CSV table of C-alpha atoms and ligand atoms in Angstrom, one decimal:
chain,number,residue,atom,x,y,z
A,1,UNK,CA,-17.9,-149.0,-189.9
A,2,UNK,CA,-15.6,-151.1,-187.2
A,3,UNK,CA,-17.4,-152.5,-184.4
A,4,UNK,CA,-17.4,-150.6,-181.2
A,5,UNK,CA,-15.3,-152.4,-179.2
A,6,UNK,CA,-16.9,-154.3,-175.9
A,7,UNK,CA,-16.4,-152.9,-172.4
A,8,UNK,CA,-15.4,-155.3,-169.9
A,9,UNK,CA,-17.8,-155.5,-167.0
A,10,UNK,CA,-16.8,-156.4,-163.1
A,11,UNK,CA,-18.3,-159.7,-163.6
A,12,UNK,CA,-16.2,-160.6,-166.3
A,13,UNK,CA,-13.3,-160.2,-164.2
A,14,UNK,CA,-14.6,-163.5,-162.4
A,15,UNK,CA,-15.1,-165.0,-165.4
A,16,UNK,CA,-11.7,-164.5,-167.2
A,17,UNK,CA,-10.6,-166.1,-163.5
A,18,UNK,CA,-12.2,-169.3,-164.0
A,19,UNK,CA,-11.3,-169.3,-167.6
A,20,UNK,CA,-7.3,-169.2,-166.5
A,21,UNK,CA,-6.9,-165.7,-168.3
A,22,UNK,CA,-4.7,-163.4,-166.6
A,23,UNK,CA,-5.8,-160.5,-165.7
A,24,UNK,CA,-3.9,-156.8,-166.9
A,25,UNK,CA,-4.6,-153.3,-164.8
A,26,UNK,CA,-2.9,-150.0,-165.2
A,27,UNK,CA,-2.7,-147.0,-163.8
A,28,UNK,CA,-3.7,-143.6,-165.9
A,29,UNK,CA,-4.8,-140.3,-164.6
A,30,UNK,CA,-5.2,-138.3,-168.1
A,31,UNK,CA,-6.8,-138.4,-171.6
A,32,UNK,CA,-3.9,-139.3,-173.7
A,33,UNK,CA,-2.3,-141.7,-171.6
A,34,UNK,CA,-5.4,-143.2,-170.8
A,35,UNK,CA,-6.2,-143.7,-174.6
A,36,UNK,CA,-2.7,-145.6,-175.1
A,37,UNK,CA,-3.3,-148.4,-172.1
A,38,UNK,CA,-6.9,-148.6,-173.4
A,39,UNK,CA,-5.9,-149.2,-177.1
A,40,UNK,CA,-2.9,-151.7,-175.4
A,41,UNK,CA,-5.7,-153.8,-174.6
A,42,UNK,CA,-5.5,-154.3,-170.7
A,43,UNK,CA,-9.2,-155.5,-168.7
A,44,UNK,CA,-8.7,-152.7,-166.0
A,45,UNK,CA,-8.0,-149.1,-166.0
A,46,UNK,CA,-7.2,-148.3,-162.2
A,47,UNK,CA,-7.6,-144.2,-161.4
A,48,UNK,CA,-5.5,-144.9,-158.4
A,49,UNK,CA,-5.1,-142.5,-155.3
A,50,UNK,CA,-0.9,-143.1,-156.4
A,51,UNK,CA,-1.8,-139.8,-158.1
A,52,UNK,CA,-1.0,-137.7,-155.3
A,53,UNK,CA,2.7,-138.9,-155.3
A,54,UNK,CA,2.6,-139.3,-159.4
A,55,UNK,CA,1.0,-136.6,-160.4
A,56,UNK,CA,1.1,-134.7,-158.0
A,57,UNK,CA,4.3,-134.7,-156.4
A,58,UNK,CA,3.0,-135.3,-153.0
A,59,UNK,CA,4.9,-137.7,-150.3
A,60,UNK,CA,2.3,-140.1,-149.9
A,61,UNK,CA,-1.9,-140.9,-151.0
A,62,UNK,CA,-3.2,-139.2,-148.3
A,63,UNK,CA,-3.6,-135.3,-149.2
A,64,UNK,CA,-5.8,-136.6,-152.8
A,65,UNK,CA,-9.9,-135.4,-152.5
A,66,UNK,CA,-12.6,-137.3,-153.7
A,67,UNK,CA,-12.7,-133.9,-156.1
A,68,UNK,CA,-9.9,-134.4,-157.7
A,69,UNK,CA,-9.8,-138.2,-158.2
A,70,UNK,CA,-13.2,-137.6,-159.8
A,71,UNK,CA,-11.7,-134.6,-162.2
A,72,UNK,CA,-9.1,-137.4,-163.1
A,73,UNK,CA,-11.7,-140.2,-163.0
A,74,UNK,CA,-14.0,-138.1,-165.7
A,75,UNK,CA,-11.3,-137.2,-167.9
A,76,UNK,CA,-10.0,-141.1,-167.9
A,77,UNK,CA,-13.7,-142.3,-168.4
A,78,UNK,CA,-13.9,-140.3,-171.3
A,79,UNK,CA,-10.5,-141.6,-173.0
A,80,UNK,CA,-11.4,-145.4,-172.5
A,81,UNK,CA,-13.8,-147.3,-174.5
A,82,UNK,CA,-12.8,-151.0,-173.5
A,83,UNK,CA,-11.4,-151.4,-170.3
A,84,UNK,CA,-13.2,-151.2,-167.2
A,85,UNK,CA,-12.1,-148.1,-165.5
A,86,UNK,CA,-11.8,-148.4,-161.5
A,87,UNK,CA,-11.8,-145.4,-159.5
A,88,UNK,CA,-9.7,-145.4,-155.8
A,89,UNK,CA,-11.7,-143.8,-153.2
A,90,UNK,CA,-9.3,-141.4,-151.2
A,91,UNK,CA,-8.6,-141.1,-147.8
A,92,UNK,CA,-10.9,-140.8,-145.7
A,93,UNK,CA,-13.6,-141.1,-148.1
A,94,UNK,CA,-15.1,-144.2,-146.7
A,95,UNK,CA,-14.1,-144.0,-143.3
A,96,UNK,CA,-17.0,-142.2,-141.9
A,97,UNK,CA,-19.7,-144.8,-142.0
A,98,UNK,CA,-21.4,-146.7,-144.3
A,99,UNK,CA,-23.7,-143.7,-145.7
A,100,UNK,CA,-20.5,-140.9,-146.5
A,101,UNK,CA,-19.0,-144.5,-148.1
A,102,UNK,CA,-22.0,-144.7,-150.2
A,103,UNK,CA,-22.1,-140.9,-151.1
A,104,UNK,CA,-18.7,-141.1,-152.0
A,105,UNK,CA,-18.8,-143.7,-154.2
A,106,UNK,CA,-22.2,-142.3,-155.8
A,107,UNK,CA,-20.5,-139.1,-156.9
A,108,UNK,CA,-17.0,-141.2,-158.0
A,109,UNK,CA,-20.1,-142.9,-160.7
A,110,UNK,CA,-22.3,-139.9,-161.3
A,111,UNK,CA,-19.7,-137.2,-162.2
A,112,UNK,CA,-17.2,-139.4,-163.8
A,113,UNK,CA,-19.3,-141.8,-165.7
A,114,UNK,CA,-16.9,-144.7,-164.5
A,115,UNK,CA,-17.4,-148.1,-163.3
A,116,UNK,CA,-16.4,-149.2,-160.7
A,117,UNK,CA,-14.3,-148.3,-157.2
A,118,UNK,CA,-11.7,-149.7,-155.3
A,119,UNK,CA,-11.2,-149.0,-151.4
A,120,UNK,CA,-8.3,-150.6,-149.5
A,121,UNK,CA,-9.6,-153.2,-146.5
A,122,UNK,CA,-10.6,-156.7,-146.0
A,123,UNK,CA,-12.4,-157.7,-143.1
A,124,UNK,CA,-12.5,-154.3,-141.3
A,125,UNK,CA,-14.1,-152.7,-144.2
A,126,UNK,CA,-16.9,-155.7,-145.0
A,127,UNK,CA,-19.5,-153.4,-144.0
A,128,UNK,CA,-18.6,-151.0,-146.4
A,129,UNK,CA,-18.1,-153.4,-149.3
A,130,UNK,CA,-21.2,-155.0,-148.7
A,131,UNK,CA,-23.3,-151.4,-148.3
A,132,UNK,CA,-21.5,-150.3,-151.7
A,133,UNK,CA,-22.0,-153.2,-153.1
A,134,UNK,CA,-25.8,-153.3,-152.4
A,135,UNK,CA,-26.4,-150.0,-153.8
A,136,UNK,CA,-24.9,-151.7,-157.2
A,137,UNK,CA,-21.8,-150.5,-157.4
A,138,UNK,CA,-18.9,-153.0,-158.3
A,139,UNK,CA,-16.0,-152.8,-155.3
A,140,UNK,CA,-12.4,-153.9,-155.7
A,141,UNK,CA,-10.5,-154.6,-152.5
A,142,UNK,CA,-7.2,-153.7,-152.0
A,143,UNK,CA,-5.4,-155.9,-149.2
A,144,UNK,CA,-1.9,-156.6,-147.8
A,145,UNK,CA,0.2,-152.7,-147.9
A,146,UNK,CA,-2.3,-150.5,-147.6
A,147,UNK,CA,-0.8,-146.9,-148.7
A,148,UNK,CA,-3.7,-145.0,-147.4
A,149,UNK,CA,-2.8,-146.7,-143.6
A,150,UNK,CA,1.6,-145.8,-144.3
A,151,UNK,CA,1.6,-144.2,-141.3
A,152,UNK,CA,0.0,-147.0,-139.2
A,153,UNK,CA,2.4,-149.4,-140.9
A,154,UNK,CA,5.3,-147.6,-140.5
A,155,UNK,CA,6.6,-147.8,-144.0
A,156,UNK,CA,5.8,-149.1,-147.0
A,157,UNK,CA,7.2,-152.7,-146.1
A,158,UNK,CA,6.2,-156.5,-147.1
A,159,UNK,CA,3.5,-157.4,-145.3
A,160,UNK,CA,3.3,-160.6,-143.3
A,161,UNK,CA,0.6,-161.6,-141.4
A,162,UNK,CA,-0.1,-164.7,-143.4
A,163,UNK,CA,-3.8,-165.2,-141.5
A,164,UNK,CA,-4.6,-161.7,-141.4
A,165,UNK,CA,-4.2,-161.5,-145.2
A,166,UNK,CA,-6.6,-164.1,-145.8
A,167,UNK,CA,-8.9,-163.6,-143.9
A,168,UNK,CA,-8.8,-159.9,-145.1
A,169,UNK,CA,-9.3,-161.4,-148.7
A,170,UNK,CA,-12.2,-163.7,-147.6
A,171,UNK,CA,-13.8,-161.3,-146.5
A,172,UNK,CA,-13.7,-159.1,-149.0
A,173,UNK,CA,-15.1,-161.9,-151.2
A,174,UNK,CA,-18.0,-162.5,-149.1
A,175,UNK,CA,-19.0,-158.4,-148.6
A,176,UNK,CA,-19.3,-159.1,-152.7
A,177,UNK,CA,-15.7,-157.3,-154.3
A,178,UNK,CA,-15.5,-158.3,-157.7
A,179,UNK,CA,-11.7,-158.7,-157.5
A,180,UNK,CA,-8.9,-158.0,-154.9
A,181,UNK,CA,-5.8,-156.1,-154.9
A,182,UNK,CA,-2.7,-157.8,-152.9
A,183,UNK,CA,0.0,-155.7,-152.8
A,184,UNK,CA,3.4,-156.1,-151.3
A,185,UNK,CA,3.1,-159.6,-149.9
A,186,UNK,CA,5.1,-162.9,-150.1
A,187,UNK,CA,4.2,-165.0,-153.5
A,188,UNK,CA,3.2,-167.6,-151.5
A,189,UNK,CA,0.9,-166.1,-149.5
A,190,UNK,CA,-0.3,-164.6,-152.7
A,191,UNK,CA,-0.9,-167.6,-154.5
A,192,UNK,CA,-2.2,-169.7,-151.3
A,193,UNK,CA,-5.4,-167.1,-151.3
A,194,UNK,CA,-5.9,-166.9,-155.1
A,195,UNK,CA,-6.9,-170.7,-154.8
A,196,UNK,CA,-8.8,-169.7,-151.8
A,197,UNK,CA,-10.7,-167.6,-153.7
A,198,UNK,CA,-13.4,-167.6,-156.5
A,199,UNK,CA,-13.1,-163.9,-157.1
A,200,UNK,CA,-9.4,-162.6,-159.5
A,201,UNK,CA,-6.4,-161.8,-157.3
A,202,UNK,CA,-4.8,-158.8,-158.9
A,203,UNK,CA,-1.3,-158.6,-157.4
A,204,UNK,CA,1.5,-155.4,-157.5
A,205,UNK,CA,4.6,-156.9,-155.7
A,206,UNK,CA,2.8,-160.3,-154.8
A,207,UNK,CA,4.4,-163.1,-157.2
A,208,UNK,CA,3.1,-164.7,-160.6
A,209,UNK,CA,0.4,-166.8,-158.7
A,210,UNK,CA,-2.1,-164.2,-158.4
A,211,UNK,CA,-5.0,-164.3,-161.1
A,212,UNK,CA,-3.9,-160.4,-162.3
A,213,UNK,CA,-1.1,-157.9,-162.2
A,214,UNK,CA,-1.3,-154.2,-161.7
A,215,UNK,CA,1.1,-151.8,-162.0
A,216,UNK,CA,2.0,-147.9,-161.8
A,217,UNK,CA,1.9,-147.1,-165.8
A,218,UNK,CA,4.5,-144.5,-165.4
A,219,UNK,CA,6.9,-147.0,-163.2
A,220,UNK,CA,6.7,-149.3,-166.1
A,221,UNK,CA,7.6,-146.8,-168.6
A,222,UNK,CA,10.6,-145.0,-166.5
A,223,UNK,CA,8.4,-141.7,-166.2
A,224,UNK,CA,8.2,-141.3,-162.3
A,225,UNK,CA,10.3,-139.3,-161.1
A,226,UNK,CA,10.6,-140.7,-157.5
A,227,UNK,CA,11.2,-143.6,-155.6
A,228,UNK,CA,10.4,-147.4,-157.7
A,229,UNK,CA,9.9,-150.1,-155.7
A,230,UNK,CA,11.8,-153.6,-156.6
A,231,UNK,CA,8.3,-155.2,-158.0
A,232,UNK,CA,8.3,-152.8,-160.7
A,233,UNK,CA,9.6,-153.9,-164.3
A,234,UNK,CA,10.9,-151.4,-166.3
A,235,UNK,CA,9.5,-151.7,-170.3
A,236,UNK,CA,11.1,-148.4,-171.3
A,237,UNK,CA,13.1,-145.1,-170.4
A,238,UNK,CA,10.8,-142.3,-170.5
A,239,UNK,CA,12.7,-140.3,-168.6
A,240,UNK,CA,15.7,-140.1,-170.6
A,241,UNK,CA,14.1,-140.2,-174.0
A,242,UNK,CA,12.2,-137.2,-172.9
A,243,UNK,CA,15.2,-135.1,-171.0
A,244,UNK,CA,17.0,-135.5,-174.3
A,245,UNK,CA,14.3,-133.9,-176.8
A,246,UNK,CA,13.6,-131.1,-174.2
A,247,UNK,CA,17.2,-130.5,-174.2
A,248,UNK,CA,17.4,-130.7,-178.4
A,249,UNK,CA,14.6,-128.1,-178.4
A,250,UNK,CA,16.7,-125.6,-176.1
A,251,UNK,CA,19.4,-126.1,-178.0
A,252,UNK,CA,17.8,-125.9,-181.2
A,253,UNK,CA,16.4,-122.5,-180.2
A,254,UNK,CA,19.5,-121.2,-179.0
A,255,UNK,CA,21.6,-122.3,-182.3
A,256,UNK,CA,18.4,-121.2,-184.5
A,257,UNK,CA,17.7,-124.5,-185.9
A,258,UNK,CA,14.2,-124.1,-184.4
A,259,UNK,CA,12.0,-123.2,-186.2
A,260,UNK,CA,12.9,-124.1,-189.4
A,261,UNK,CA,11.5,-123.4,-192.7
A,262,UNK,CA,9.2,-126.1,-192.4
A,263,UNK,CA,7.9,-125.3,-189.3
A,264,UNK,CA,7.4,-121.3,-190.7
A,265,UNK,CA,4.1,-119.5,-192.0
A,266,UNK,CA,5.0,-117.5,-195.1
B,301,KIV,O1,-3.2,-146.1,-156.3
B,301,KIV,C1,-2.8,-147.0,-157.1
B,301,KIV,O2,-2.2,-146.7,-158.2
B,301,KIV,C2,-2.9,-148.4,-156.6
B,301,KIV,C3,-2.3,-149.4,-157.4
B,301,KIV,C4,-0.8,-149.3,-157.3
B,301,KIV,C5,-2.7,-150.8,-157.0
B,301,KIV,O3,-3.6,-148.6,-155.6
């Protein structure tokens, strides 16, 4: 019999920091894909709130529940057996004082069997981190563009308080998250606080100096069907790979090549 495989744990993120590893995080928000970035080998499997425009169809992160990103968050846990599998809290489900945070969070572990949670703040949400934290349960940060706060931003745009940003990312250090996300910010920025800090720096549009990259799993593959942002690599075509066997089958169907004898029951 092969040896189960071992689960990364949040501490180990630190670790693989100080050891110069980079860091890999992907979305999933189902079984099978879930299975696939798991058996790729990343350290972090990210339930992210993205979602609600990904899976969803929705315009932005806001209309996702805690109840659904915990059905997704179950069915992900499930599916992985290495990666450590991080859970978004949605909007507003930390927002309502240390206590709801703490509920929230409680029920992302219970009911989905997952591992950790990721909540987007720095220094305003230091309370929170450090509550959540205290209760045992690992935090990620997610500074810079904060998609839950579009509205207050005005768009999903760079962003470039250089101070701010650091001080958010400090903060979230010292509250106790086990890693932070930067997202959209300048690659300087980015790599000036990954040597601030001791915990990783997991960056999505933030430059090669952070400590770890994250990405939307079906930007990378050419699966999403809406906007992609500039930061995004595509590794494949989905997309088209997928309209043309859907259009094969139809076609099939219609010229009765489908089902063929093979396919049959006598
Ligand atoms: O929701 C999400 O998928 C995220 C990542 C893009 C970092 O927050």
């Amino acid at each position: 019999m092969s040896p189960r495989p071992k689960r990364i744990t949040a501490p180990e993120f630190t670790a693989l920091k100080a050891a110069g590893q980079k860091i890999t995080v992907l979305t999933a928000y189902d079984y099978p894909m879930a299975r696939l970035v798991d058996e790729a080998g990343v350290e972090g499997i990210l339930v992210g709130d993205s979602l609600a425009m990904v899976v969803q169809g929705r315009e932005n992160t806001l209309p996702v529940t805690l109840d659904q990103m915990i059905y997704h968050a179950e069915i992900v846990g499930r599916a992985v057996q290495h990666a450590l599998v991080i859970v978004d809290m949605p909007f507003p489900s930390y927002h309502l004082g240390v206590h709801k945070a703490i509920e929230s969070a409680g029920r992302i572990l219970k009911e989905s069997r997952c591992h950790a949670v990721k909540l987007e703040g720095g220094a305003d949400q230091e309370e929170v981190i450090a509550a959540l934290v205290t209760a045992g349960i690992p935090v990620m940060a997610h500074c810079g563009l904060r998609p839950q706060s579009v509205h207050q931003l005005g768009g999903y745009k760079v962003q470039r308080d250089q101070e701010r940003l650091l001080a958010d990312a400090k903060a979230a250090e010292a509250a106790g998250a086990f890693a932070v996300v930067l997202e959209c910010i300048s690659s300087t920025a980015a790599a000036a606080i990954s040597k601030e800090l001791r915990i990783p720096t997991i960056g999505i549009g933030a430059g090669a100096g952070c400590d770890g990259q994250v990405l939307v799993t079906y930007d990378l593959l050419g699966f999403t069907s809406g906007y992609v942002p500039k930061f995004v690599k595509g590794y494949t075509d989905l997309k088209s790979s997928i309209a043309s066997a859907l259009k094969a089958f139809r076609d099939d169907v219609r010229s009765g090549k489908f089902p063929g004898a093979e396919n049959t029951f006598q």
